[in-house]
Coordinates of C-alpha atoms in Angstrom, one line a residue:
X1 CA -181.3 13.2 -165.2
X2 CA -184.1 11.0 -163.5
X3 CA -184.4 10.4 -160.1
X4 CA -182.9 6.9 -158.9
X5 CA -185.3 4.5 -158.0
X6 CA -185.6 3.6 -154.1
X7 CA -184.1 0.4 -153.3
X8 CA -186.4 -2.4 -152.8
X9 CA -186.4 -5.3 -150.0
X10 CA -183.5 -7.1 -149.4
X11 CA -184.4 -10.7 -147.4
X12 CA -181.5 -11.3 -144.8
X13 CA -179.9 -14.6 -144.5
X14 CA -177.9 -16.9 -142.5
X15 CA -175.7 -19.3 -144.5
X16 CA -173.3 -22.2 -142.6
X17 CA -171.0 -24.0 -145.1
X18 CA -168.6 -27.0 -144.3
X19 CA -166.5 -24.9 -146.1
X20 CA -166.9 -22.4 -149.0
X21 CA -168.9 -24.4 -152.0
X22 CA -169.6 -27.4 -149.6
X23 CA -172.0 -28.9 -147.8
X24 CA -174.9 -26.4 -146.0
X25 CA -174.6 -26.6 -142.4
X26 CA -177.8 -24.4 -142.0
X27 CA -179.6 -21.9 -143.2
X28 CA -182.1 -19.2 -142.0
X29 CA -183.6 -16.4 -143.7
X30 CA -185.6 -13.6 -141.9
X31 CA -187.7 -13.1 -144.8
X32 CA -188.9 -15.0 -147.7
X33 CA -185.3 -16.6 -149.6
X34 CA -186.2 -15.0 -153.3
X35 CA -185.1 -12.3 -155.5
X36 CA -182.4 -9.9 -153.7
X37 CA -180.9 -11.5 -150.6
X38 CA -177.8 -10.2 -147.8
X39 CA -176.5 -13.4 -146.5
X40 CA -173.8 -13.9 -143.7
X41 CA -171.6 -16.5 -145.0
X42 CA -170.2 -18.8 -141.7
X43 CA -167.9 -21.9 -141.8
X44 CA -168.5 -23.9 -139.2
X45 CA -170.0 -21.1 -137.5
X46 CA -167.3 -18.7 -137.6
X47 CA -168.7 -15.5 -139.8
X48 CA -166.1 -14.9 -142.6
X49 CA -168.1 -12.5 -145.2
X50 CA -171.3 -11.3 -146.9
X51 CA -172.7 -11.8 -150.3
X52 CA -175.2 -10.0 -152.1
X53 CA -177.4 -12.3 -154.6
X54 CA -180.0 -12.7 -156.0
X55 CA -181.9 -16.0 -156.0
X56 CA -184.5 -16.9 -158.5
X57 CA -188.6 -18.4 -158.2
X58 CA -188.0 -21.7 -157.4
X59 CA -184.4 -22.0 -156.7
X60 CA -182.8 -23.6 -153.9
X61 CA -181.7 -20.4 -151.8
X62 CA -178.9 -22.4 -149.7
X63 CA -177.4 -23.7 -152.5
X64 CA -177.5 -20.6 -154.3
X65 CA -176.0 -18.4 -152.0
X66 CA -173.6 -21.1 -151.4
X67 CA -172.6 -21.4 -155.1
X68 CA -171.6 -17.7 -154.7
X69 CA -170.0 -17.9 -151.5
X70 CA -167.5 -19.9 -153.1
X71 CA -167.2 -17.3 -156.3
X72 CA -167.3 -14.4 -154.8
X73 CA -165.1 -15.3 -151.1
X74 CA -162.3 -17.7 -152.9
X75 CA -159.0 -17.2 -150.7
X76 CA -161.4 -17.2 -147.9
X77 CA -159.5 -19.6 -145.1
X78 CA -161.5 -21.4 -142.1
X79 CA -160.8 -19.2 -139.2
X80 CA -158.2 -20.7 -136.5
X81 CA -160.0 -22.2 -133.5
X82 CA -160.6 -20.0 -130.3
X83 CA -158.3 -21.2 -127.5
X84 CA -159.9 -18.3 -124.8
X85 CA -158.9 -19.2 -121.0
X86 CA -161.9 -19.1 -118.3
X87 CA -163.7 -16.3 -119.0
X88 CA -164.2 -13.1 -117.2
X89 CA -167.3 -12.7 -115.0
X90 CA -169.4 -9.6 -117.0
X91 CA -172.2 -7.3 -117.0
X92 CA -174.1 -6.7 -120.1
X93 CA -175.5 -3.1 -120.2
X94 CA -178.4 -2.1 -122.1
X95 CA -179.4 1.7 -121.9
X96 CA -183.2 1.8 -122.8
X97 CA -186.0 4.7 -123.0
X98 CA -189.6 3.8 -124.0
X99 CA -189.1 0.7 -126.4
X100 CA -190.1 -2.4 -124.0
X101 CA -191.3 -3.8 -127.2
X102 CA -187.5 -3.8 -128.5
X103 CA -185.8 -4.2 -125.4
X104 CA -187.8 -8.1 -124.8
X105 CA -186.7 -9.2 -128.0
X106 CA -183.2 -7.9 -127.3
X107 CA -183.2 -9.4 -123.9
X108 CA -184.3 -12.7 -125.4
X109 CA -181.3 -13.0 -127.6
X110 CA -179.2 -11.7 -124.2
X111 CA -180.5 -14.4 -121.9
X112 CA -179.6 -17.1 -124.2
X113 CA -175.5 -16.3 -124.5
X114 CA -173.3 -19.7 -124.0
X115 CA -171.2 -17.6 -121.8
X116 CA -170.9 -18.9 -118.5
X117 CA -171.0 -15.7 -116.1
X118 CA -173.0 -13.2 -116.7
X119 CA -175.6 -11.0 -115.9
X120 CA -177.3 -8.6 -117.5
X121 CA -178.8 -5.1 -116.5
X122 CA -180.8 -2.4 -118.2
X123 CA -180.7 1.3 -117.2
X124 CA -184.0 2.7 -118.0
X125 CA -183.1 6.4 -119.1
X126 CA -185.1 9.0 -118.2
X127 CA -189.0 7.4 -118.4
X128 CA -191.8 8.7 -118.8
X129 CA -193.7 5.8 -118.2
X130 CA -193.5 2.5 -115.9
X131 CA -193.1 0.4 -119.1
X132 CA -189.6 -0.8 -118.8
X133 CA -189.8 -1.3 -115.2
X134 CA -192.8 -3.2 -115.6
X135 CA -191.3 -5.4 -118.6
X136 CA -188.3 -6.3 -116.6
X137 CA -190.0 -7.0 -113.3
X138 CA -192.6 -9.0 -115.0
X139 CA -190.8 -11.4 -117.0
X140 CA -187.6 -11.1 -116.5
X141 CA -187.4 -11.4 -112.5
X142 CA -184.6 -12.9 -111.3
X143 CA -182.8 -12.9 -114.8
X144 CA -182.1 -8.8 -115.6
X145 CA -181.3 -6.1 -113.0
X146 CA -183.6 -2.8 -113.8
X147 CA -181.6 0.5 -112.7
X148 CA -183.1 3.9 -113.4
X149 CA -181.0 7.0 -114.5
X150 CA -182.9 10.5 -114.4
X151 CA -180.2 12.1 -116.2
X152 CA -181.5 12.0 -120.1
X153 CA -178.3 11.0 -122.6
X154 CA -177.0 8.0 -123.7
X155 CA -173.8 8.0 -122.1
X156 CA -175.6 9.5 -118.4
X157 CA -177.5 6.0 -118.9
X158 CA -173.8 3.9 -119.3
X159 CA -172.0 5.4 -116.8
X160 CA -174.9 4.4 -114.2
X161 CA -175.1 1.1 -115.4
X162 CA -170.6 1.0 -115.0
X163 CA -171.5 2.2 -111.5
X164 CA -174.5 -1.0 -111.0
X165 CA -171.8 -3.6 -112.6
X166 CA -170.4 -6.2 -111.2
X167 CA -168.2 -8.0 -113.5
X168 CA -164.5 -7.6 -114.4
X169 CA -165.5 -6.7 -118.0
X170 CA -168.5 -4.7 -119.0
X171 CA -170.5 -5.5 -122.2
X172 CA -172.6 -2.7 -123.8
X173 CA -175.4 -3.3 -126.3
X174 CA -178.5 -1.4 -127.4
X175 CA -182.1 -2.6 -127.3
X176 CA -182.5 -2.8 -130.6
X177 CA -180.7 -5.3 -131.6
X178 CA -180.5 -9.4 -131.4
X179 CA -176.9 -10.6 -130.2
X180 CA -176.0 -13.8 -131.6
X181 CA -175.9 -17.1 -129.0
X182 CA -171.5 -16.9 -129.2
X183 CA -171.8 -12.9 -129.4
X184 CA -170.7 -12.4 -125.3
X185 CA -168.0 -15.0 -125.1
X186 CA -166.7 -14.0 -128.5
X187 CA -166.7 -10.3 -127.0
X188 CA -165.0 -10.8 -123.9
X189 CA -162.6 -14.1 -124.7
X190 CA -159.8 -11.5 -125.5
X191 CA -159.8 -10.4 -122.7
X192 CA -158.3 -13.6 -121.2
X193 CA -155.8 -13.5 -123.9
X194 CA -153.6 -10.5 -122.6
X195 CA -154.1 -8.2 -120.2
X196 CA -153.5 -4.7 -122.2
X197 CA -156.6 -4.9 -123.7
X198 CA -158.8 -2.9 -122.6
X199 CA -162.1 -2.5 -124.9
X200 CA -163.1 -5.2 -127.5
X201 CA -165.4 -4.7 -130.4
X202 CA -167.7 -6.3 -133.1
X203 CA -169.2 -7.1 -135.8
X204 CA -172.8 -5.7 -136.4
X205 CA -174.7 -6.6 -139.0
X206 CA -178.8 -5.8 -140.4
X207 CA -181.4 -7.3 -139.2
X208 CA -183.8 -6.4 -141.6
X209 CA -183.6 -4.6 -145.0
X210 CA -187.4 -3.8 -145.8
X211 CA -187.5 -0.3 -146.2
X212 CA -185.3 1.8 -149.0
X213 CA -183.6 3.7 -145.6
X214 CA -182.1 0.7 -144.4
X215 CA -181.0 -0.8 -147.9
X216 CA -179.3 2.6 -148.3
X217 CA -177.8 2.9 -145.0
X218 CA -176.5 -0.6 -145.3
X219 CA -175.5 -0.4 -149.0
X220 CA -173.0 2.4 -147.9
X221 CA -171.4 0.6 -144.9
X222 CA -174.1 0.7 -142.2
X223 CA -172.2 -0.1 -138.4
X224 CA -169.9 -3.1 -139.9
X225 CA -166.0 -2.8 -139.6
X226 CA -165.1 -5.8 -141.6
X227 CA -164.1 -9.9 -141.4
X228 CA -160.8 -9.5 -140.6
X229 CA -159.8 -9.2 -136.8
X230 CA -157.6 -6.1 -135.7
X231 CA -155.5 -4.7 -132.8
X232 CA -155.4 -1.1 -132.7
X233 CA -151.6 -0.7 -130.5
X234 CA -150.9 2.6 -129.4
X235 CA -147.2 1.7 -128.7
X236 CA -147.3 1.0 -132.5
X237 CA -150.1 3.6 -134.2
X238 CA -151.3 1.3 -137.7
X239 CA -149.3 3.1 -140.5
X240 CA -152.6 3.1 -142.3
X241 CA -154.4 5.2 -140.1
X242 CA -152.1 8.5 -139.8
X243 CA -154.9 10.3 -137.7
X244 CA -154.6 7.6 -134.9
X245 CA -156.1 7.6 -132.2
X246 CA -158.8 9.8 -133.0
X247 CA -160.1 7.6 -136.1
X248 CA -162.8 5.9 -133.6
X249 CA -164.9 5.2 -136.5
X250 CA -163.2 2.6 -137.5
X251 CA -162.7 0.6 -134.2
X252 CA -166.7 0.0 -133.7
X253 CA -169.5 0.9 -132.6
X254 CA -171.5 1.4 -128.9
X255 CA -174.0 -1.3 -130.1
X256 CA -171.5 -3.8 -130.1
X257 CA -168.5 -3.1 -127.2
X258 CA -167.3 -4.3 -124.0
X259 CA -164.6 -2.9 -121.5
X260 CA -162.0 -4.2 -118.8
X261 CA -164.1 -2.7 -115.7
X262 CA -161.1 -0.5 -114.5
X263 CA -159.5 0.6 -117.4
X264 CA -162.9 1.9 -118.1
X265 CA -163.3 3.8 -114.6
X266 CA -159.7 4.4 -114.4
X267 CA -160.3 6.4 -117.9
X268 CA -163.3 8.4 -116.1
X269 CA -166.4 6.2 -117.9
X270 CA -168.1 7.7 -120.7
X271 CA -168.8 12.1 -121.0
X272 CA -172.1 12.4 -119.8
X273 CA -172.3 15.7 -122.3
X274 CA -172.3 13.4 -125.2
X275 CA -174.4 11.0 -126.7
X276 CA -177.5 10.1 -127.8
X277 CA -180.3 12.1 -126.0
X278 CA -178.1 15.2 -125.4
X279 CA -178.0 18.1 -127.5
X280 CA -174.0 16.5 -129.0
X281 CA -176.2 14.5 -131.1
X282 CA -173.6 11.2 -130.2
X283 CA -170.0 10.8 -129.6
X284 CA -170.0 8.7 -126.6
X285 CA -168.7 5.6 -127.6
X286 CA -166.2 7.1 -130.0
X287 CA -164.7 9.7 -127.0
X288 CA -164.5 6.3 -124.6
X289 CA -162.9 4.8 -127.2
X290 CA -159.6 6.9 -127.7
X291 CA -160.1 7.8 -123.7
X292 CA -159.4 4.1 -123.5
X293 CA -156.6 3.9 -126.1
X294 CA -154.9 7.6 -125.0
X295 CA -154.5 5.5 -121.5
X296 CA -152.4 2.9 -123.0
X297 CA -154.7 0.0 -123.5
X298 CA -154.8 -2.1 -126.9
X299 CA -158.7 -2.1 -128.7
X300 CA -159.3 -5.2 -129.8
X301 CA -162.2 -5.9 -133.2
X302 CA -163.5 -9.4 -133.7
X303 CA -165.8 -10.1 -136.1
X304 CA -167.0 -13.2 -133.9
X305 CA -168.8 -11.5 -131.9
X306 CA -172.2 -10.9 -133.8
X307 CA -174.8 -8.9 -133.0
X308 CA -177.9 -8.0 -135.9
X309 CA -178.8 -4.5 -135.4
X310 CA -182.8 -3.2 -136.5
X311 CA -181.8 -0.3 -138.5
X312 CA -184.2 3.2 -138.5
X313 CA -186.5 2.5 -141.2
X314 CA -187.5 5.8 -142.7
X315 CA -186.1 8.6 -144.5
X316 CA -186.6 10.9 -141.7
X317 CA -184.6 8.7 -139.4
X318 CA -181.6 8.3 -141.8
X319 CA -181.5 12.0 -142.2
X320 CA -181.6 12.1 -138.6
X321 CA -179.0 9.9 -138.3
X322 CA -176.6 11.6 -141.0
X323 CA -176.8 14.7 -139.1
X324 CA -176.3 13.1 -135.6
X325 CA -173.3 11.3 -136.8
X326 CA -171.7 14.1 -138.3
X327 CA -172.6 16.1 -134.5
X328 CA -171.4 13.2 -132.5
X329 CA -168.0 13.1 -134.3
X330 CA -166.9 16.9 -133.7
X331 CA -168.2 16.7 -130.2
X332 CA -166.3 13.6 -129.1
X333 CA -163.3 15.9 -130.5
X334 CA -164.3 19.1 -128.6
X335 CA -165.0 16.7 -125.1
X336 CA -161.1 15.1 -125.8
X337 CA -160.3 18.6 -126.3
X338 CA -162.3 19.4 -123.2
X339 CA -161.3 16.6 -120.8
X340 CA -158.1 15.0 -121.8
X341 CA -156.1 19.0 -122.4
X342 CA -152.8 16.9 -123.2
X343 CA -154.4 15.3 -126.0
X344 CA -155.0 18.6 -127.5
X345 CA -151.8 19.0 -129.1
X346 CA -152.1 15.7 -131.0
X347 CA -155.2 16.6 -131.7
X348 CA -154.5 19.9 -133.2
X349 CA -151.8 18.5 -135.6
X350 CA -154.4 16.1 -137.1
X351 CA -157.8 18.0 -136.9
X352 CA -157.8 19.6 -140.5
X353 CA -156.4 16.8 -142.1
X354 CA -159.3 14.9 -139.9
X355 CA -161.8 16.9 -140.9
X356 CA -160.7 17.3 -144.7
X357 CA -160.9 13.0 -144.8
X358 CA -164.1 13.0 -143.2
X359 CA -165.5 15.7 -146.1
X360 CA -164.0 13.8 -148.8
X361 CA -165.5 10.4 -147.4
X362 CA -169.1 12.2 -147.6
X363 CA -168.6 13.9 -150.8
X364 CA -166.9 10.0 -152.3
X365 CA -169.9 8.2 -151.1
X366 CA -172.2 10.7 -152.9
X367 CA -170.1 10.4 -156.2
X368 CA -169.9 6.2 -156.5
X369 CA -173.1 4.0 -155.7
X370 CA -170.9 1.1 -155.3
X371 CA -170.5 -0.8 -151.4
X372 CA -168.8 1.7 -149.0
X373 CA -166.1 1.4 -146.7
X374 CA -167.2 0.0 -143.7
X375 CA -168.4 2.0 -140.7
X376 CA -171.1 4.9 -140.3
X377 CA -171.3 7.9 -141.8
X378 CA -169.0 10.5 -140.3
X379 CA -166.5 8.3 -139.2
X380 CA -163.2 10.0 -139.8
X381 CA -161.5 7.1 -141.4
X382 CA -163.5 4.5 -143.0
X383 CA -160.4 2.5 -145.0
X384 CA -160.9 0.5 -148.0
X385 CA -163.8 -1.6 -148.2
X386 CA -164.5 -4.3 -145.3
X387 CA -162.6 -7.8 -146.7
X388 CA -165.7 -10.3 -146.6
X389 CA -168.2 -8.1 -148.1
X390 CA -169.1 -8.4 -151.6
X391 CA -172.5 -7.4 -153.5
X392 CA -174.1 -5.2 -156.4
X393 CA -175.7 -2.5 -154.3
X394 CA -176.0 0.8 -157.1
X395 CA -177.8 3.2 -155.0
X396 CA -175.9 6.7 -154.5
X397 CA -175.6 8.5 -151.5
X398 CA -178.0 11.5 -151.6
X399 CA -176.3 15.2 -151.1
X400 CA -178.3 16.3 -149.1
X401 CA -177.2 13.3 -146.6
X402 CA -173.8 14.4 -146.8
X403 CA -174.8 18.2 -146.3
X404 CA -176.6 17.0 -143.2
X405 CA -173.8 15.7 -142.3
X406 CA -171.1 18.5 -142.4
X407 CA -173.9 20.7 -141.3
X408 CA -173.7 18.1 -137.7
X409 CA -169.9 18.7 -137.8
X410 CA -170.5 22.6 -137.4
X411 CA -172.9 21.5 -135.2
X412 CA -171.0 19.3 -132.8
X413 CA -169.2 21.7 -130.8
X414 CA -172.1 23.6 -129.8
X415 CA -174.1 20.8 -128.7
X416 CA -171.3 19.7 -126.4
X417 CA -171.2 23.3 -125.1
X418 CA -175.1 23.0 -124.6
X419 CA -175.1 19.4 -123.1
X420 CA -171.8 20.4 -120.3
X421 CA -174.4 23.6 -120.1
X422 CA -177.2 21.7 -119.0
X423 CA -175.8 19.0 -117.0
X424 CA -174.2 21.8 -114.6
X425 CA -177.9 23.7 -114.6
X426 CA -179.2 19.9 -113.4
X427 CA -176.4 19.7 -110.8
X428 CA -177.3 23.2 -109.7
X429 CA -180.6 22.5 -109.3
X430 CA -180.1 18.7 -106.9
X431 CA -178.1 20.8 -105.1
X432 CA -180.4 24.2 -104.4

């Protein structure tokens, strides 16, 4: 059999319609608008799906992509107008470690949110260097908060930027990605819309597909959970998702998430023995999560709140990244297991049938080249594929990905074990 041929570039685009087939509101493209291009689809500004095209020499790209917005999305309604109330006063967190170059372009896109009360601070986790101080005290004076946090891990960074906030709702992105002007009020309107929410999540989408790493990645799901907004209820578990709550795969990511300030204190913050930057690989947003929910708070998904994400760009990182998903999923299991003992029993009853899913999502994505469910790789439950997304990617899922994977799931208990083992060695240690 010969060996597929890596994906090429995939230019990403930004399409605005009237409505589908009309008139082109805007357009922007990262990249040069021919051959293979990703475009959001918006009406009026509201994102409502993806297409996959391709667009010849010479071509109009707008038009194009417009012309196959309207094949490919018909049924596709204008979304109903937001009606939000005044909006909370928030803190946007942004965990960092020795990417200043990153985090400015992040806190560009950060600075310029049309929310009206805001503020934004960056926990520089465990440095080496001065650079991140230096950045935020440099240029952003006055405009970003710099905290440091010693402690290395992802969610040892979060927690100390919960304990710096101010606002009633905390907003956590990463600094690698470019949130989108509406992305804050988008992410924290629903909170003014009833009070037992406590987390909101959203839509995160590519920045870039250069490199065959990130056309795979995204090809088989990459971070997005769809165009259709969701509220996960655990008064009334969704009957399509019989491992609820512990299917935090498919309620979003830590890139794109935001938290009522005290249901996410009152729920104990984030396990410092998970994450990335511990030896758990990740886990951390997916244990606050179902922390959040097993308290009796409603998680909200909006795909209006828009954030562009820089995937890892080589093969190394993907692997990586396959491995540290599959780690970070069985240790946000063993830390409910750990922490929350009278979820255990719940969690018990659905464990193999968890665990059998997430092996036969692995081993499915390695048998059919076609677009994924959404979500990332080792996500326990995935669902059918996101409404709003519609291409021609044909580019399998490697085995050996998906044995990375279920090798991180072996994995993921042990890391938690080492991380919980470390972090009481540190504590030791301040207090010798």
């Amino acid at each position: 059999m010969p060996t597929p041929r890596p994906p090429g570039p995939i230019a990403v685009a930004d399409l605005d319609l009237a409505e589908l087939g009309g008139d082109v509101l805007s357009f922007h493209c990262a990249d040069t608008p021919e051959g293979d291009v990703h475009a959001l689809v918006r009406l009026r500004g509201r994102p409502v799906g993806t297409v996959l095209g391709h667009v010849p020499p010479g071509a109009d790209p707008a038009r194009t992509l417009a012309a196959l917005a309207r094949e490919r999305l018909t049924g596709h309604r204008e979304p109903p107008p937001e009606t939000y109330g005044d909006l909370p006063r928030t803190s946007v967190v942004v965990a960092t470690r020795e990417r200043a170059g990153q985090l400015a372009r992040a806190l560009d896109s950060l600075l310029a949110q049309d929310h009206p009360d805001y503020e934004v601070v960056v926990v520089d986790n465990a440095p080496r260097t001065g650079a991140t101080r230096e950045l935020v005290e440099r240029t952003y004076t006055g405009r970003v908060r710099y905290v440091r946090e010693d402690a290395p891990g992802l969610a040892a960074a979060h927690n100390r930027g919960v304990a710096a906030a101010d606002g009633t709702v905390i907003a956590f992105t990463d600094d690698d990605v470019v949130a989108d002007p509406h992305w804050l009020t988008a992410l924290t309107g629903p909170f003014t819309d009833d009070p037992r929410i406590g987390c909101v999540t959203g839509l995160i989408l590519p920045a870039r597909l250069r490199t065959p790493a990130q056309v795979l990645l995204e090809s088989h799901g990459g971070f997005a959970k769809g165009f259709t907004p969701r509220t996960y209820d655990p008064e009334r578990p969704p009957a399509d998702q019989p491992l609820f709550p512990f299917t935090a795969g498919s309620f979003g990511s830590g890139a794109n998430m935001a938290f009522r300030a005290t249901a996410l204190r009152d729920a104990g913050g984030f396990d410092p023995a998970t994450g990335t930057g511990t030896p758990a690989r990740g886990g951390d947003d997916l244990y606050a999560f179902v922390a959040v929910l097993a308290a009796g708070h409603r998680l909200r998904y909006t795909p209006d709140a828009l954030v562009r994400h820089h995937h890892r760009e080589t093969w190394q990182d993907l692997r990586d990244q396959a491995y540290g998903y599959g780690a970070g999923l069985t240790a946000c299991l063993t830390a409910l297991a750990v922490r929350r003992p009278a979820l255990l029993p719940a969690l018990l009853a659905r464990l193999p049938r968890g665990l059998a899913h997430a092996r036969a999502m692995t081993a499915a994505r390695t048998a059919s080249p076609g677009p994924a469910a959404p979500g990332a790789p080792g996500a326990p439950v995935t669902g059918p594929a996101a409404p709003g997304e519609h291409g021609a990617y044909h580019h399998p899922w490697p085995r050996s990905l998906s044995r990375l994977e279920r090798r991180g799931m072996l994995y993921g208990p042990v890391g938690y074990a080492r991380a919980r083992l470390r972090a009481a060695r540190g504590r030791a240690r301040e207090a010798g």
